[in-house]
């Protein structure tokens, strides 16, 4: 029977951890005013680049970099908590999120061709 009680505590611990992670992301988003740093069109591009298979424009890469990695990560993690996305692989989405970020960072950091 002690094992059964242990399982209940583990489920409670994991549930509390998920709730705290969501609260932590919400706090990061609020404190950094993440939801107001990108235009709607670029939010959609960044979303489809991360959650679907679409590229992101240079303009929106610039907005994503201004948004910042902390905001980008917190918004992706909060979106993953939405029941609409429960069938997606969180590991795959995080991987695509990092890939989108790194691609944009490389694009923004690369020297523009000289005229």
Short mmCIF file of N, CA and C in Angstrom, two decimals, residues 48-102:
data_model
loop_
_atom_site.label_atom_id
_atom_site.label_comp_id
_atom_site.label_asym_id
_atom_site.label_seq_id
_atom_site.Cartn_x
_atom_site.Cartn_y
_atom_site.Cartn_z
N UNK A 48 3.22 29.96 -36.87
CA UNK A 48 3.18 28.92 -37.90
C UNK A 48 4.57 28.36 -38.19
N UNK A 49 5.59 29.15 -37.97
CA UNK A 49 6.96 28.66 -38.13
C UNK A 49 7.30 27.64 -37.04
N UNK A 50 6.76 27.85 -35.86
CA UNK A 50 7.04 26.98 -34.73
C UNK A 50 6.08 25.79 -34.65
N UNK A 51 4.79 26.03 -34.84
CA UNK A 51 3.79 25.00 -34.63
C UNK A 51 3.35 24.30 -35.91
N UNK A 52 3.73 24.83 -37.04
CA UNK A 52 3.40 24.19 -38.31
C UNK A 52 4.66 24.18 -39.15
N UNK A 53 4.53 24.13 -40.45
CA UNK A 53 5.72 24.14 -41.31
C UNK A 53 5.63 25.33 -42.26
N UNK A 54 6.07 26.44 -41.80
CA UNK A 54 6.08 27.66 -42.60
C UNK A 54 7.32 28.46 -42.23
N UNK A 55 7.83 29.17 -43.20
CA UNK A 55 9.00 30.00 -42.90
C UNK A 55 8.54 31.34 -42.32
N UNK A 56 9.49 32.07 -41.79
CA UNK A 56 9.21 33.38 -41.20
C UNK A 56 9.99 34.43 -41.98
N UNK A 57 9.36 35.54 -42.27
CA UNK A 57 9.98 36.59 -43.09
C UNK A 57 11.09 37.30 -42.32
N UNK A 58 11.93 37.99 -43.07
CA UNK A 58 13.01 38.79 -42.46
C UNK A 58 12.44 39.83 -41.49
N UNK A 59 11.37 40.49 -41.91
CA UNK A 59 10.74 41.51 -41.07
C UNK A 59 10.29 40.91 -39.74
N UNK A 60 9.64 39.76 -39.81
CA UNK A 60 9.14 39.13 -38.59
C UNK A 60 10.26 38.52 -37.76
N UNK A 61 11.33 38.10 -38.40
CA UNK A 61 12.52 37.65 -37.65
C UNK A 61 13.04 38.81 -36.81
N UNK A 62 13.08 39.99 -37.40
CA UNK A 62 13.53 41.17 -36.67
C UNK A 62 12.65 41.43 -35.46
N UNK A 63 11.33 41.32 -35.64
CA UNK A 63 10.40 41.53 -34.52
C UNK A 63 10.56 40.45 -33.46
N UNK A 64 10.82 39.22 -33.90
CA UNK A 64 11.01 38.11 -32.96
C UNK A 64 12.25 38.34 -32.10
N UNK A 65 13.32 38.81 -32.72
CA UNK A 65 14.56 39.07 -31.97
C UNK A 65 14.35 40.23 -30.99
N UNK A 66 13.61 41.25 -31.40
CA UNK A 66 13.29 42.36 -30.48
C UNK A 66 12.42 41.85 -29.33
N UNK A 67 11.50 40.93 -29.63
CA UNK A 67 10.67 40.32 -28.59
C UNK A 67 11.56 39.71 -27.51
N UNK A 68 12.60 39.02 -27.94
CA UNK A 68 13.55 38.42 -27.00
C UNK A 68 13.30 36.93 -26.79
N UNK A 69 14.38 36.24 -26.49
CA UNK A 69 14.32 34.79 -26.31
C UNK A 69 13.46 34.39 -25.11
N UNK A 70 13.54 35.15 -24.03
CA UNK A 70 12.77 34.83 -22.83
C UNK A 70 11.28 34.88 -23.13
N UNK A 71 10.84 35.94 -23.80
CA UNK A 71 9.43 36.06 -24.16
C UNK A 71 9.02 34.97 -25.15
N UNK A 72 9.86 34.76 -26.15
CA UNK A 72 9.56 33.74 -27.17
C UNK A 72 9.36 32.38 -26.50
N UNK A 73 10.27 32.00 -25.64
CA UNK A 73 10.18 30.70 -24.96
C UNK A 73 8.94 30.61 -24.07
N UNK A 74 8.68 31.67 -23.31
CA UNK A 74 7.52 31.66 -22.40
C UNK A 74 6.21 31.58 -23.18
N UNK A 75 6.11 32.29 -24.30
CA UNK A 75 4.89 32.25 -25.10
C UNK A 75 4.68 30.87 -25.73
N UNK A 76 5.75 30.26 -26.20
CA UNK A 76 5.65 28.91 -26.78
C UNK A 76 5.21 27.92 -25.71
N UNK A 77 5.84 27.98 -24.54
CA UNK A 77 5.50 27.06 -23.46
C UNK A 77 4.06 27.26 -22.99
N UNK A 78 3.62 28.50 -22.92
CA UNK A 78 2.22 28.75 -22.52
C UNK A 78 1.26 28.21 -23.56
N UNK A 79 1.60 28.38 -24.83
CA UNK A 79 0.74 27.87 -25.90
C UNK A 79 0.64 26.35 -25.82
N UNK A 80 1.73 25.69 -25.50
CA UNK A 80 1.72 24.23 -25.38
C UNK A 80 0.79 23.75 -24.27
N UNK A 81 0.51 24.58 -23.28
CA UNK A 81 -0.40 24.21 -22.20
C UNK A 81 -1.87 24.29 -22.62
N UNK A 82 -2.14 24.93 -23.76
CA UNK A 82 -3.50 25.06 -24.26
C UNK A 82 -4.00 23.69 -24.71
N UNK A 83 -5.19 23.28 -24.26
CA UNK A 83 -5.73 21.97 -24.64
C UNK A 83 -5.85 21.76 -26.16
N UNK A 84 -5.93 22.83 -26.92
CA UNK A 84 -6.01 22.70 -28.38
C UNK A 84 -4.75 22.05 -28.96
N UNK A 85 -3.65 22.13 -28.24
CA UNK A 85 -2.37 21.62 -28.74
C UNK A 85 -1.90 20.38 -27.98
N UNK A 86 -2.82 19.72 -27.29
CA UNK A 86 -2.45 18.57 -26.46
C UNK A 86 -1.90 17.39 -27.25
N UNK A 87 -2.24 17.29 -28.53
CA UNK A 87 -1.76 16.17 -29.34
C UNK A 87 -0.39 16.41 -29.95
N UNK A 88 0.14 17.61 -29.80
CA UNK A 88 1.47 17.91 -30.35
C UNK A 88 2.56 17.42 -29.41
N UNK A 89 3.70 17.11 -29.97
CA UNK A 89 4.84 16.70 -29.17
C UNK A 89 5.54 17.95 -28.62
N UNK A 90 5.49 18.16 -27.30
CA UNK A 90 6.16 19.34 -26.73
C UNK A 90 7.65 19.39 -27.08
N UNK A 91 8.32 18.25 -27.07
CA UNK A 91 9.75 18.23 -27.40
C UNK A 91 9.98 18.70 -28.83
N UNK A 92 9.13 18.28 -29.75
CA UNK A 92 9.27 18.68 -31.16
C UNK A 92 8.99 20.18 -31.32
N UNK A 93 7.99 20.68 -30.62
CA UNK A 93 7.65 22.11 -30.71
C UNK A 93 8.77 22.96 -30.12
N UNK A 94 9.31 22.55 -28.99
CA UNK A 94 10.43 23.28 -28.38
C UNK A 94 11.61 23.28 -29.34
N UNK A 95 11.86 22.15 -29.97
CA UNK A 95 12.95 22.04 -30.95
C UNK A 95 12.73 23.00 -32.12
N UNK A 96 11.49 23.04 -32.64
CA UNK A 96 11.18 23.95 -33.75
C UNK A 96 11.26 25.41 -33.30
N UNK A 97 10.88 25.67 -32.05
CA UNK A 97 10.94 27.01 -31.50
C UNK A 97 12.40 27.50 -31.46
N UNK A 98 13.29 26.63 -30.98
CA UNK A 98 14.71 26.96 -30.92
C UNK A 98 15.28 27.14 -32.33
N UNK A 99 14.84 26.28 -33.24
CA UNK A 99 15.30 26.38 -34.63
C UNK A 99 14.86 27.71 -35.26
N UNK A 100 13.60 28.09 -35.04
CA UNK A 100 13.10 29.37 -35.55
C UNK A 100 13.91 30.52 -34.97
N UNK A 101 14.13 30.48 -33.65
CA UNK A 101 14.92 31.53 -32.98
C UNK A 101 16.32 31.62 -33.58
N UNK A 102 16.99 30.47 -33.67
CA UNK A 102 18.37 30.45 -34.17
C UNK A 102 18.45 30.91 -35.63
#
